Structures are given as C-alpha cells and as structure tokens.
Tab-separated table of C-alpha atoms and ligand atoms in Angstrom:
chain	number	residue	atom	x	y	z
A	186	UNK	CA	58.980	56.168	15.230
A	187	UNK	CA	61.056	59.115	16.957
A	188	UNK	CA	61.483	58.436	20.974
A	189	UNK	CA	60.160	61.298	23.034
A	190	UNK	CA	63.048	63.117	24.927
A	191	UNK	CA	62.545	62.629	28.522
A	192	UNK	CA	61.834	65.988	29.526
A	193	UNK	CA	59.648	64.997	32.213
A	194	UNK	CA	59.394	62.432	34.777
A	195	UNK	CA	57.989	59.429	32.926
A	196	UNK	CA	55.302	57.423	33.892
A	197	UNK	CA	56.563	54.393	35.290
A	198	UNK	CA	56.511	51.237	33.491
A	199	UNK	CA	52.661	49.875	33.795
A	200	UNK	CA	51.467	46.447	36.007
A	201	UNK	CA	47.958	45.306	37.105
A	202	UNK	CA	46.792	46.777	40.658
A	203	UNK	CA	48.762	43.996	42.733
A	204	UNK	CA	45.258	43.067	44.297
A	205	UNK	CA	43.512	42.275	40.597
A	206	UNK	CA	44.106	38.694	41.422
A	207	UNK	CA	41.031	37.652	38.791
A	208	UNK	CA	39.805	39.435	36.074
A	209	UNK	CA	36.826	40.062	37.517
A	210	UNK	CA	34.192	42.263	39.044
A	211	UNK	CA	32.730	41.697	43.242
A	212	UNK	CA	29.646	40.170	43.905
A	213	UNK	CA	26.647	42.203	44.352
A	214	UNK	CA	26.705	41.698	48.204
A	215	UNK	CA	30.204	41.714	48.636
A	216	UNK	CA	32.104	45.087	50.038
A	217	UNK	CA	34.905	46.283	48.021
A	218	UNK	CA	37.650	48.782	48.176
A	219	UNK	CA	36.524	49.435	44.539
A	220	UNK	CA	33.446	50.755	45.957
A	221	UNK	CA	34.308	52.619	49.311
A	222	UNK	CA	33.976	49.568	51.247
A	223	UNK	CA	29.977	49.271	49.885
A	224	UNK	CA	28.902	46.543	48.218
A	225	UNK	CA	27.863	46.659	44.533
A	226	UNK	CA	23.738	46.156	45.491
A	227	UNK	CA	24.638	48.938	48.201
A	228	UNK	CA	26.306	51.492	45.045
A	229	UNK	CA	23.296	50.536	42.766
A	230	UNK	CA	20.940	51.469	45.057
A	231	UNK	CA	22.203	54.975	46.599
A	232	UNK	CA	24.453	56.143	43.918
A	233	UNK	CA	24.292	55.098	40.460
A	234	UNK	CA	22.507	57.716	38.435
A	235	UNK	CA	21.459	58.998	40.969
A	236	UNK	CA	24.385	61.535	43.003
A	237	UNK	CA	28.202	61.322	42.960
A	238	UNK	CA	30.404	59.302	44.791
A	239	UNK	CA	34.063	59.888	45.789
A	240	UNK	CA	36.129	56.671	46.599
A	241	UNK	CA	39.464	57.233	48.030
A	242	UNK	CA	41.812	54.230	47.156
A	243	UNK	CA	39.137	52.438	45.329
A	244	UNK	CA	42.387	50.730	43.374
A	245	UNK	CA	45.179	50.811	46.559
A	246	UNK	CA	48.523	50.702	45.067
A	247	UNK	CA	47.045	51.804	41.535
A	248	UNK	CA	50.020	52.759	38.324
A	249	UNK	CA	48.847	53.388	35.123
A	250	UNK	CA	47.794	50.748	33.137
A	251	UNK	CA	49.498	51.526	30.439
A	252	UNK	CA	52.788	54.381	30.545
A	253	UNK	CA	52.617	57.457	28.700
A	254	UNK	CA	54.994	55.985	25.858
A	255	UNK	CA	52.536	53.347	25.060
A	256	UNK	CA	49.293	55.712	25.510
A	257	UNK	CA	51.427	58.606	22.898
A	258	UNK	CA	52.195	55.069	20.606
A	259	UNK	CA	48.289	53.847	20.746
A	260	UNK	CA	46.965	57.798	19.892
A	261	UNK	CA	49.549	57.548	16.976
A	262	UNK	CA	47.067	53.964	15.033
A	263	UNK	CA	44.931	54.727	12.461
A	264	UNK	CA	41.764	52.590	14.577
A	265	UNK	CA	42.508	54.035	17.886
A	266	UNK	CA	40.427	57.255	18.311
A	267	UNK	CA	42.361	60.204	19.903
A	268	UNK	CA	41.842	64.006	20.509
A	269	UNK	CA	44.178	66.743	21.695
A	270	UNK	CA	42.744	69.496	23.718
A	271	UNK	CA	44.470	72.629	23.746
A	272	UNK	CA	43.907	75.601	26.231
A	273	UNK	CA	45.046	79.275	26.062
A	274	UNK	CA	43.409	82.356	27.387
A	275	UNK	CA	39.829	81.293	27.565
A	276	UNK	CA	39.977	79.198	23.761
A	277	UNK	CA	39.753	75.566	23.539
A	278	UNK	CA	41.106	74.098	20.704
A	279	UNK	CA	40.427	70.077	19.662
A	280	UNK	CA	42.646	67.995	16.930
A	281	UNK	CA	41.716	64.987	16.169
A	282	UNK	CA	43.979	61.992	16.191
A	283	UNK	CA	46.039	59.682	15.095
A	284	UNK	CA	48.908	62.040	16.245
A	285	UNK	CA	52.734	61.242	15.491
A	286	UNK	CA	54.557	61.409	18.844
A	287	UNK	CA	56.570	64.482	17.067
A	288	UNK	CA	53.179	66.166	16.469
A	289	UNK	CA	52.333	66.387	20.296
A	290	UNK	CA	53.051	69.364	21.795
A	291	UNK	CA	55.936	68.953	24.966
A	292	UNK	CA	55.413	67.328	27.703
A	293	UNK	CA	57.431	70.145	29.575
A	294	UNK	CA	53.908	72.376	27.562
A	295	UNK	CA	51.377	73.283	30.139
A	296	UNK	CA	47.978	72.756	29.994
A	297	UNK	CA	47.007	70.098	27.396
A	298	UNK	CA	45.008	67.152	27.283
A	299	UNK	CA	45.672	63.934	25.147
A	300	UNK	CA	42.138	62.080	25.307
A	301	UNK	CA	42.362	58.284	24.156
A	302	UNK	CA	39.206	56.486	23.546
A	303	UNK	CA	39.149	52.272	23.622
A	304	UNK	CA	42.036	52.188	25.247
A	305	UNK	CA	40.621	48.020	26.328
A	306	UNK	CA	40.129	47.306	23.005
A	307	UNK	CA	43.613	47.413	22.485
A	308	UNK	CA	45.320	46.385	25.769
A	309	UNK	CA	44.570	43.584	28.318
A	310	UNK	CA	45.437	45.721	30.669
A	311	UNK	CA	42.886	48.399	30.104
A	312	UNK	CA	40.690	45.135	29.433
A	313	UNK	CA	41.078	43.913	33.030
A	314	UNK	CA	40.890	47.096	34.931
A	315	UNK	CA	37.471	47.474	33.214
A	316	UNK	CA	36.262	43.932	33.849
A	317	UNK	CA	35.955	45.198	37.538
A	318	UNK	CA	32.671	47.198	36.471
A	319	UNK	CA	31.236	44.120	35.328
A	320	UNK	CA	28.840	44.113	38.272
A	321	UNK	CA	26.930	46.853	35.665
A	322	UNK	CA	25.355	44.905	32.334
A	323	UNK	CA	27.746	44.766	29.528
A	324	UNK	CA	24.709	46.220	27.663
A	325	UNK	CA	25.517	49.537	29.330
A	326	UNK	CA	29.657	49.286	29.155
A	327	UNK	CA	31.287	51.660	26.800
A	328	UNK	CA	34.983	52.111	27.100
A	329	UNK	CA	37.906	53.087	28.799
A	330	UNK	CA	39.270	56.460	27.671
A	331	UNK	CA	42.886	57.720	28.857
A	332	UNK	CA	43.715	61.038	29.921
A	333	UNK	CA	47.020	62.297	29.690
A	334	UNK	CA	47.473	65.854	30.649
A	335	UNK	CA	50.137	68.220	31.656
A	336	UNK	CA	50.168	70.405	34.247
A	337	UNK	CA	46.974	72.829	34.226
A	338	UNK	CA	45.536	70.528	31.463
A	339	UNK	CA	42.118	69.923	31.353
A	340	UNK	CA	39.285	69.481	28.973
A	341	UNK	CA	37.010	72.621	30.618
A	342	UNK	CA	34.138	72.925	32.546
A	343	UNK	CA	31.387	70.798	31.213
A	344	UNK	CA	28.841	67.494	31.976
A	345	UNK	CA	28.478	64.437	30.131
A	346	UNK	CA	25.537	62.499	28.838
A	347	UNK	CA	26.736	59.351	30.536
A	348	UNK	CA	27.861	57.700	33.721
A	349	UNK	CA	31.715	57.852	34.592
A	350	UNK	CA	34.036	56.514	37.106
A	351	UNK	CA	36.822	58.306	37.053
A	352	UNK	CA	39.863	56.887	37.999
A	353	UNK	CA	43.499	58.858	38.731
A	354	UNK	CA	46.371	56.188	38.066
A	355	UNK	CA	49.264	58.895	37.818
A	356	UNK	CA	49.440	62.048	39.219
A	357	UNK	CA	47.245	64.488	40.852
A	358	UNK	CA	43.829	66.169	39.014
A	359	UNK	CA	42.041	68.451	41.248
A	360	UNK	CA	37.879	67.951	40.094
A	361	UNK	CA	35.222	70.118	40.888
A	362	UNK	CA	31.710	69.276	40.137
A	363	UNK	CA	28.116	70.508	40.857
A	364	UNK	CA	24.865	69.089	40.026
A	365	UNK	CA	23.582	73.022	38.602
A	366	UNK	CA	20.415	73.392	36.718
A	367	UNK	CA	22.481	75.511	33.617
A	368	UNK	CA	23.658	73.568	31.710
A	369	UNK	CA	23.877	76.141	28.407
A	370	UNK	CA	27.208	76.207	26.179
A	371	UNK	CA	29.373	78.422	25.072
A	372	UNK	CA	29.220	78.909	21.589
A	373	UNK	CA	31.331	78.240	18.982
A	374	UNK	CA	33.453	76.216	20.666
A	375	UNK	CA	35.109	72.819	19.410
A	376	UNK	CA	33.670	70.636	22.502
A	377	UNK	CA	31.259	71.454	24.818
A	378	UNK	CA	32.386	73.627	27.447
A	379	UNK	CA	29.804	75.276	29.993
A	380	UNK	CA	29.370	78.504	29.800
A	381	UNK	CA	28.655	79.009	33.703
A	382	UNK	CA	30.160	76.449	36.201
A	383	UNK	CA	29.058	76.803	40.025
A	384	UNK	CA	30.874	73.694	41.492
A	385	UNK	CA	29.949	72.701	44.961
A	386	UNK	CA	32.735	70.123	45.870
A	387	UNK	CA	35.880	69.824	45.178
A	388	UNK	CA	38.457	67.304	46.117
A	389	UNK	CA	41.655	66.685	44.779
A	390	UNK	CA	42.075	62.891	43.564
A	391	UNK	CA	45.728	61.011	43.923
A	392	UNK	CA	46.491	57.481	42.118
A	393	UNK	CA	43.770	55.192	43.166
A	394	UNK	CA	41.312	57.357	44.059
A	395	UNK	CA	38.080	57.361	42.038
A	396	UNK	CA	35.099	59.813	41.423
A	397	UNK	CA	31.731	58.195	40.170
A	398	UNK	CA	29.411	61.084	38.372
A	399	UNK	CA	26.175	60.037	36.980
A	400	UNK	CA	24.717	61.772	33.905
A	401	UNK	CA	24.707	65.551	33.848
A	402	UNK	CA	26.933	66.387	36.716
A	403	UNK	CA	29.042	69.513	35.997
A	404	UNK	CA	32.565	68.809	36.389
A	405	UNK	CA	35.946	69.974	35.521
A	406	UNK	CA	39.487	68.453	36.304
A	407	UNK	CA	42.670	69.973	36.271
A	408	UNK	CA	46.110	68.295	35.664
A	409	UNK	CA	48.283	69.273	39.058
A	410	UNK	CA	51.682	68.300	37.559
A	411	UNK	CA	51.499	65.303	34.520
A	412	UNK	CA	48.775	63.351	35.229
A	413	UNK	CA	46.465	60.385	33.593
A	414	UNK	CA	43.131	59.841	34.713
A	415	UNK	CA	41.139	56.790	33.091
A	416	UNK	CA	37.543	57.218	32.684
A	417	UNK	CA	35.283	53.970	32.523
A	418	UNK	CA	32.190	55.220	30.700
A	419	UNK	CA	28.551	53.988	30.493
A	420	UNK	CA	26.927	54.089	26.970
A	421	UNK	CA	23.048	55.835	27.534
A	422	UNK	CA	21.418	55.909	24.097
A	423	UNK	CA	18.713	58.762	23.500
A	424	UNK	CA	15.074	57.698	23.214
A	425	UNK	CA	15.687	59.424	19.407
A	426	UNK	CA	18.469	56.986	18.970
A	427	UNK	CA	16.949	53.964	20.287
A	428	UNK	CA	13.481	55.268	17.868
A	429	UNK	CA	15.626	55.595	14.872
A	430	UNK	CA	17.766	52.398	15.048
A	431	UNK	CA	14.231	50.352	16.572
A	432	UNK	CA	12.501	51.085	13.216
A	433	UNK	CA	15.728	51.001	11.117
A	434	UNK	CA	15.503	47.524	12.765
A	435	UNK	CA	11.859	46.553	12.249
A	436	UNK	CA	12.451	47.730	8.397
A	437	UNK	CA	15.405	45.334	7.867
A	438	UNK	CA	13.489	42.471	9.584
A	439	UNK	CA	10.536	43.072	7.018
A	440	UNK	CA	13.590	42.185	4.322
A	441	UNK	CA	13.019	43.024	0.563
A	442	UNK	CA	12.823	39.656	-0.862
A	443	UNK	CA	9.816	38.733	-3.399
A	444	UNK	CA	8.480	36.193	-0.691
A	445	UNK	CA	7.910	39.380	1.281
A	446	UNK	CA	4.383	40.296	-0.248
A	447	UNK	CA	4.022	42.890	2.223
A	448	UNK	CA	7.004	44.747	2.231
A	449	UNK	CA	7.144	44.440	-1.895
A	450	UNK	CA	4.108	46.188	-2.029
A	451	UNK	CA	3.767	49.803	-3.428
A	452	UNK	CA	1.324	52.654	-2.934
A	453	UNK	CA	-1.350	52.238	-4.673
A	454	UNK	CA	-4.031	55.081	-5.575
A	455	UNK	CA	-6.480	53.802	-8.232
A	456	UNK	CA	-9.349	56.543	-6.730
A	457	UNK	CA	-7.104	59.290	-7.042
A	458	UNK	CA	-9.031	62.655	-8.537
A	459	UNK	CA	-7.641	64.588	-10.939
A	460	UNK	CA	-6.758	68.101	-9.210
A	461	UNK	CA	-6.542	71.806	-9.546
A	462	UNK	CA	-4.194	72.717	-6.535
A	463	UNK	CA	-1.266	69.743	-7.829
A	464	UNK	CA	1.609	70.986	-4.996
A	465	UNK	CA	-1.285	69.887	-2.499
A	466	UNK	CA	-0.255	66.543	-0.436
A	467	UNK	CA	-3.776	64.553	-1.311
A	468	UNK	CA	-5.494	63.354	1.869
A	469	UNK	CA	-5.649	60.080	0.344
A	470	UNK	CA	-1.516	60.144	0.790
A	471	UNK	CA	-1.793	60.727	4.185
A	472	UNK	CA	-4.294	58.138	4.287
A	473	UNK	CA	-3.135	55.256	3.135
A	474	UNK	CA	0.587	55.825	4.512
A	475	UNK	CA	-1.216	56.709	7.950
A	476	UNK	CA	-2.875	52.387	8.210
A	477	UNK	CA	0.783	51.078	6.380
A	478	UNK	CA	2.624	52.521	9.929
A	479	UNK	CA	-0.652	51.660	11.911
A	480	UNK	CA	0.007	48.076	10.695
A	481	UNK	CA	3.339	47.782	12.151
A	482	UNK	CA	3.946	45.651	14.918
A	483	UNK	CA	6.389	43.693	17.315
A	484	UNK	CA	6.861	42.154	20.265
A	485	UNK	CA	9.468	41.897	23.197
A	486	UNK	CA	11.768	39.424	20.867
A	487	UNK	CA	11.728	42.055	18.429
A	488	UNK	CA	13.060	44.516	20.874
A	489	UNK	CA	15.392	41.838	22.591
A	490	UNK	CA	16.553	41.238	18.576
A	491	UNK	CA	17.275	44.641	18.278
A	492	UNK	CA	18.790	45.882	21.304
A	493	UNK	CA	21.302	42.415	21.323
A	494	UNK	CA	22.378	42.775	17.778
A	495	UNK	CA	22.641	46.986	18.461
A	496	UNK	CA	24.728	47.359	21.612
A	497	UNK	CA	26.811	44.390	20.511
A	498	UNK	CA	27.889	45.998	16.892
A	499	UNK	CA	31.177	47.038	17.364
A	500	UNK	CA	32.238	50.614	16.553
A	501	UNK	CA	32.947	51.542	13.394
A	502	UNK	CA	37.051	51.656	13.745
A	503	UNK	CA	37.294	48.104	15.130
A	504	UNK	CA	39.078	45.908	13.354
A	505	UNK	CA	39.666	42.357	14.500
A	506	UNK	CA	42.902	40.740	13.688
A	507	UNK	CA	42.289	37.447	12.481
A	508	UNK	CA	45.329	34.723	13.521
A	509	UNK	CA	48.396	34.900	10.948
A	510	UNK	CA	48.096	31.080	10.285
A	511	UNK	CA	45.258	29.734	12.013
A	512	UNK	CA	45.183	26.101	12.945
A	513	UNK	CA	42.483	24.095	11.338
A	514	UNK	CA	39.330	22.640	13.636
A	515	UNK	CA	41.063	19.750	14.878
A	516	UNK	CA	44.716	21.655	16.054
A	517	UNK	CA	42.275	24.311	17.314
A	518	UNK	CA	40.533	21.859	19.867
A	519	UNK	CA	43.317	20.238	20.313
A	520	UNK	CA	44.926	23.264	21.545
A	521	UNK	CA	41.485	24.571	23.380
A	522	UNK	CA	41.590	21.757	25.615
A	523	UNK	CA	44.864	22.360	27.117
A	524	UNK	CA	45.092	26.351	26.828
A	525	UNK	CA	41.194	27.193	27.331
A	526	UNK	CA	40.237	30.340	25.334
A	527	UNK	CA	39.469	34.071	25.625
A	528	UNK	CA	37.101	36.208	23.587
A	529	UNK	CA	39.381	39.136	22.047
A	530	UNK	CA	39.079	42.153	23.680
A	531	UNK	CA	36.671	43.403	20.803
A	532	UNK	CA	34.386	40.742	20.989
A	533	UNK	CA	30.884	41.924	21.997
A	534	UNK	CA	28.811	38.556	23.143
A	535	UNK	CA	25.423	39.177	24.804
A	536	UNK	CA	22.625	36.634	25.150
A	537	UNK	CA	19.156	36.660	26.122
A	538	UNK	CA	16.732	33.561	26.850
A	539	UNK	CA	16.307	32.483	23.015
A	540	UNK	CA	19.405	34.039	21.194
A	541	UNK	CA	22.688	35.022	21.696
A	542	UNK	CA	24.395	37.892	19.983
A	543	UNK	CA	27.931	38.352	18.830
A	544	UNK	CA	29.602	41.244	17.193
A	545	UNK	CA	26.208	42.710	16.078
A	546	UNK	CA	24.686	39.258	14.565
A	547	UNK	CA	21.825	37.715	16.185
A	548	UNK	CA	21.904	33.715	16.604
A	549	UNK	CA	19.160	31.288	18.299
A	550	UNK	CA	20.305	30.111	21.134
A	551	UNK	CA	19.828	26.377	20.802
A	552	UNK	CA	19.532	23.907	23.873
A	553	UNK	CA	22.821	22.563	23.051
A	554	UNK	CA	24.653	26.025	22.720
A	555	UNK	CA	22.710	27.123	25.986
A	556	UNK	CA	25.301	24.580	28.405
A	557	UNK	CA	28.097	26.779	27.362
A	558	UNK	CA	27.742	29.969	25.665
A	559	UNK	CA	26.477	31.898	28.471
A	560	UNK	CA	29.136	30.841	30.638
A	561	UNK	CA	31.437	32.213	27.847
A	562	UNK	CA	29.239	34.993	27.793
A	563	UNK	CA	29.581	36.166	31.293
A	564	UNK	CA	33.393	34.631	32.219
A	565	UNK	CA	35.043	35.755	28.823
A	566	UNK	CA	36.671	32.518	28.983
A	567	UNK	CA	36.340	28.984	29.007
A	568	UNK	CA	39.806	26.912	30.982
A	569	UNK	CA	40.725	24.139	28.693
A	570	UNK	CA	39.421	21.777	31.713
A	571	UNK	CA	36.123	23.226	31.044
A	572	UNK	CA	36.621	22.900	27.001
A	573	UNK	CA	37.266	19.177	27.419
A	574	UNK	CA	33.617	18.383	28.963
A	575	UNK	CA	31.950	20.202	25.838
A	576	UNK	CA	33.616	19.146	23.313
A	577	UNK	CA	31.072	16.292	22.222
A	578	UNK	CA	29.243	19.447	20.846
A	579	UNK	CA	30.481	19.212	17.351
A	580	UNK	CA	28.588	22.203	16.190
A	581	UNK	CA	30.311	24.267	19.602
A	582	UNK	CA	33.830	23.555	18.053
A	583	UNK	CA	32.924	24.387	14.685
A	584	UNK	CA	31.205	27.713	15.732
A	585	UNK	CA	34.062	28.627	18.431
A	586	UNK	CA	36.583	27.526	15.656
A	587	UNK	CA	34.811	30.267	13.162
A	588	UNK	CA	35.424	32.467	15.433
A	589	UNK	CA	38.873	31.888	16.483
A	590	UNK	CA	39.355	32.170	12.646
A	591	UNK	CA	37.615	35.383	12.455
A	592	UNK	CA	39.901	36.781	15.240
A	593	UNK	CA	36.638	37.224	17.886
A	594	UNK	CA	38.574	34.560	20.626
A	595	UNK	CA	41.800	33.834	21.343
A	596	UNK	CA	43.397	30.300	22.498
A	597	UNK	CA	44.525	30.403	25.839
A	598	UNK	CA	42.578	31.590	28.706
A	599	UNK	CA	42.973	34.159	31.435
A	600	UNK	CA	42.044	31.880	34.182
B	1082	SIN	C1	39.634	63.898	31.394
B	1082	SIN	O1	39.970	62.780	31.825
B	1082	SIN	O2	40.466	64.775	31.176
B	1082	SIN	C2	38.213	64.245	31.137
B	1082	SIN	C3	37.263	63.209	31.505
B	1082	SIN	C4	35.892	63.782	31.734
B	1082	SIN	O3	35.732	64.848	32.283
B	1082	SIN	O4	34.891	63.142	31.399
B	1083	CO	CO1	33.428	64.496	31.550
C-alpha cells in the first residue's frame, strides 16, 4: 500500500491513557475524572438523556488511540465501514468507504472529514477506551467511530438519534450545540444537515476533553488544525424497529415445522358467497385474519428472547477470524489455565436470569453454566487462575472451546 507523504504533522504514535490501569469502567458511586469528578449514579441521574455535559480532561494525558496511519489503513478493509465528508461552499458531499490511502484527499486539504465506524471491533485499543462506558448496559453500547478531520473539517450542523460522548484525542474541534425545537433538514443533501442551527454554547475541546450530548441535541464541530475526535455512541432502537423485529421474532419462534399445527394452518373460507363486486376485500378476510393476530401472545421471556438474541447479533460486516490452527479441547484448556481467555472484540455475550445470549443465538442458561458465564459476561475475561477452578465443567470447556474455534474468545486474558 503507498505511504502517505508527511505533509502534515502526524499523529503521534498511539498508547493507552497512562491512567487506564484496568480495562474497565468506575463503580457507580465512585467519582471519576471520566465523569467531571461525578460519580457514574451522580451522571445517570442529572445528565444522561437528559442535558449535555462538558468534561474537561475526562481522559488527562489522552493521544489517539490509534494514529492517523492506522485509522487511513483500517478505512482502506473491505469490513470496516468508512465515509468521507467533503465540504465546499455550502455542499456536502459523502463517499463511502473502503478508501485507498491514495484516494483520500491531502492532508495539507482543508475541510474534510474521514468518519470510521467500529473502530473497537478492530483494535484493543479502541476496545479498552470503550470498556470505560461500561457503567451503561452493553445492551445500549454501539461503537466507537473515529474522526479524522483537517482543518475546518466537519460533518455540518446537525443532531443525532442517539447518545454520544465525544471525546478529542488529537487536536482541537471547536463544538457548538443547542437543544432547538427545529430540527427540519435541508434537502437533498447526502447526510443530514440542519437547515437552521441556533447554538447556545460553545466551547472549544483539546485532547482529553469530552462532550456528552443526549439524543437530539444540535451540534456541530469544527476541525481547528488536524484533529480526531472519537465518538462512543449509544444504540436507541425506534419503537417501529423494536415492533418490526418483536413480531419478526414471535413469527420465527412459531417455526414452520409440521409439528407446528398452528402455524401450518391456512385460511380457510368454506362460507364464502359468491360475489358481484370481486376487487372487494370480503369482511370475512378481515375477519378471520383480525382473531389469527388477536390470538397471538407472549410473555416477558419472549421479549427477554428477543431483545438478547437482537442487540447481541452482530452487524452485518463482522467477520470473526477463526484461529489459523486451533488447538484441539485438551491443548485449549491446557493453555486456558495458564493464559486465561478474552472474548474477541466482536463477541456480543449478554445474559438474563434463564439464558444467555451470544453473537445473536439464544442458550438456557443452565445451573452449571450460571457459576461462570456471567462473570465472563460482565469481565470479558476469565485469568487462567480462575479457569482452573471450573474446569470440572466438562460441558464449560467444550462450549468455551467451540468458541475459541469459532474465533468469538481468544486465549490469554487481559487481566
Ligand atoms: C465528528 O466526529 O466529526 C462527528 C461526530 C458527531 O457529530 O456525531
Ligand atoms: Co453527531
């Protein structure tokens, strides 16, 4: 791949904040930098979704997790989603990735915006920074996009149907941001850009600082100089979303197997008339189709079903890289024991009180499985000290051994 010239001053070389001792997230009653100096139970309750929230030096000492090389070589996969946001004289203009580093505009070009989405499904580093949100549900964790923009960039004036902390790690970006009623669009545009703004703060954010904006906040940051903001977003589904997927759900549970009397069956309409007006929907129709949807039903573990195996599907472009030449069962807890292990990155694993789900597939969770796979669950990680008390569980090494296979943990573990 051709090397960039270095036209400007490069971002330097990326290392985690020197304070991320653990890759973890602060206790709900304990202050952190990350938060102003609040506490997590403190944030929850005054600020999130509720009104925005600047932090300066939430991250003290913060560089960019990852340099610009390495953000221009990840925008460049063919799984790594990536958009370039042009500006000029009142246009917008969005290309979507991957994007040769040759097919980036300068870096000496003003005003443009490289926007990389995932960027911690692909780096630990990414992957650690946004462990330190973990005091919000993984349920609600999206991703970590990267911004890389040059001076003047920006992606416009607009608001977001999520919540957002948005962290500078290089450079200066000056944000402005209002909480105003209008929220129209101007049209024809390739993203959504507002077509009034009315800010009513404005600060301008340096590496470390952080700006948390819940849903619908108007906002707009400009690049002062190169500068890479990283944006640690909060998935909100729409009630039409949840609605759609809910019944797509409740259809798939019904299956399509003969055993299934119930969903086998077809309309039926033995007392059907013969008619005069035949384009007219028959009442009878509407009828009979109107007690079928009456009938349906569920219950909370229906809607626990759904919602685990839902928000743990991964998107669409992830691929998991199985290991080149995995080590059978016995190698594998052999290893386990001394290195611990790691979900991947990718890995999705929520749980519930009766079932655990894992990259979109929804398991019981049996008495045996519930000694260890929440802790899994909520560390990530299991140290090989911790492996060696479990590993009577025969059917724990052959499950966490399918998945090592499948590429959803790694051996070794970040403890
Ligand atoms: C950016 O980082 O350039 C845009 C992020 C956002 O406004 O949501
Ligand atoms: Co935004």
């Amino acid at each position: 791949m051709p090397k960039r010239p270095p036209e400007a001053t490069p971002i330097p070389d990326s290392s985690l904040r020197p304070n991320m001792h653990k890759p973890g997230a602060p206790l709900p009653d304990e202050p952190t930098p990350l938060l102003g100096n609040r506490t997590p139970r403190q944030f929850m309750r005054r600020y999130w979704q509720k009104k925005p929230l600047l932090i300066r030096q939430a991250f003290p000492g913060m560089k960019a997790p990852l340099s610009r090389d390495e953000l221009f070589e990840l925008a460049d996969l063919d799984d790594v989603e990536s958009r370039l946001i042009t500006h000029f004289r009142d246009t917008w203009n969005m290309e979507h990735g991957p994007f040769a580093s040759d097919e980036l505009p300068a870096v000496k070009k003003r005003e443009w915006t490289l926007l990389v989405q995932g960027v911690n499904l692909h780096d630990d580093r990414a992957a650690a920074l946004m462990n330190c949100f973990r005091f919000i549900p993984d349920a609600r964790l999206d991703d970590l996009m990267i911004s890389y923009a040059t001076d003047g960039g920006g992606v416009g004036p607009h608001f977001d149907s999520y919540d957002v902390f948005l962290l500078q790690v290089h450079g200066k970006r000056r944000w402005r941001f209002g909480a105003q009623r209008d929220l129209s669009l101007k049209p024809d545009m390739p993203l959504k850009v507002l077509q009034h703004f009315e800010p009513e703060e404005e600060w301008v954010l340096e590496p470390g600082d952080m700006l948390y904006l819940p849903p619908h906040i108007a906002h707009d940051g400009i690049a002062e100089g190169e500068c890479m903001t990283c944006s640690i977003g909060f998935r909100a589904p729409s009630t039409r979303e949840l609605t759609a997927q809910f019944l797509y759900h409740l259809a798939e549970r019904m299956g399509d197997t003969p055993a299934n009397a119930k969903a086998q069956a077809r309309y039926r309409d033995p007392q059907q008339e013969p008619v005069t007006k035949p384009a007219l929907l028959p009442q009878l129709l509407l009828d009979r189709v109107g007690s079928i949807l009456a009938d349906i039903k569920w219950t909370e573990k229906d809607i626990a079903a759904f919602l685990g195996s839902y928000l743990s599907e991964p998107k669409a472009n992830v691929v998991f890289d199985p290991p080149e030449r995995a080590l059978n069962q016995k190698k594998f807890v052999e290893r386990a024991k001394k290195a611990g292990l790691t979900l991947d990155r990718k890995t999705i694993l929520l749980y519930d009180k009766t079932s655990y789900f894992v990259n979109g597939e929804a398991e019981a969770l049996t008495a045996r499985a519930k000694k260890w796979l929440p802790e899994l669950a909520d560390a990530r990680c299991l140290e090989g000290k911790r492996f060696v008390t479990l590993t009577d569980d025969s059917s724990m090494t052959s499950l966490l051994h399918e998945w090592y296979c499948a590429g959803w943990i790694k051996l070794d573990s970040l403890i």
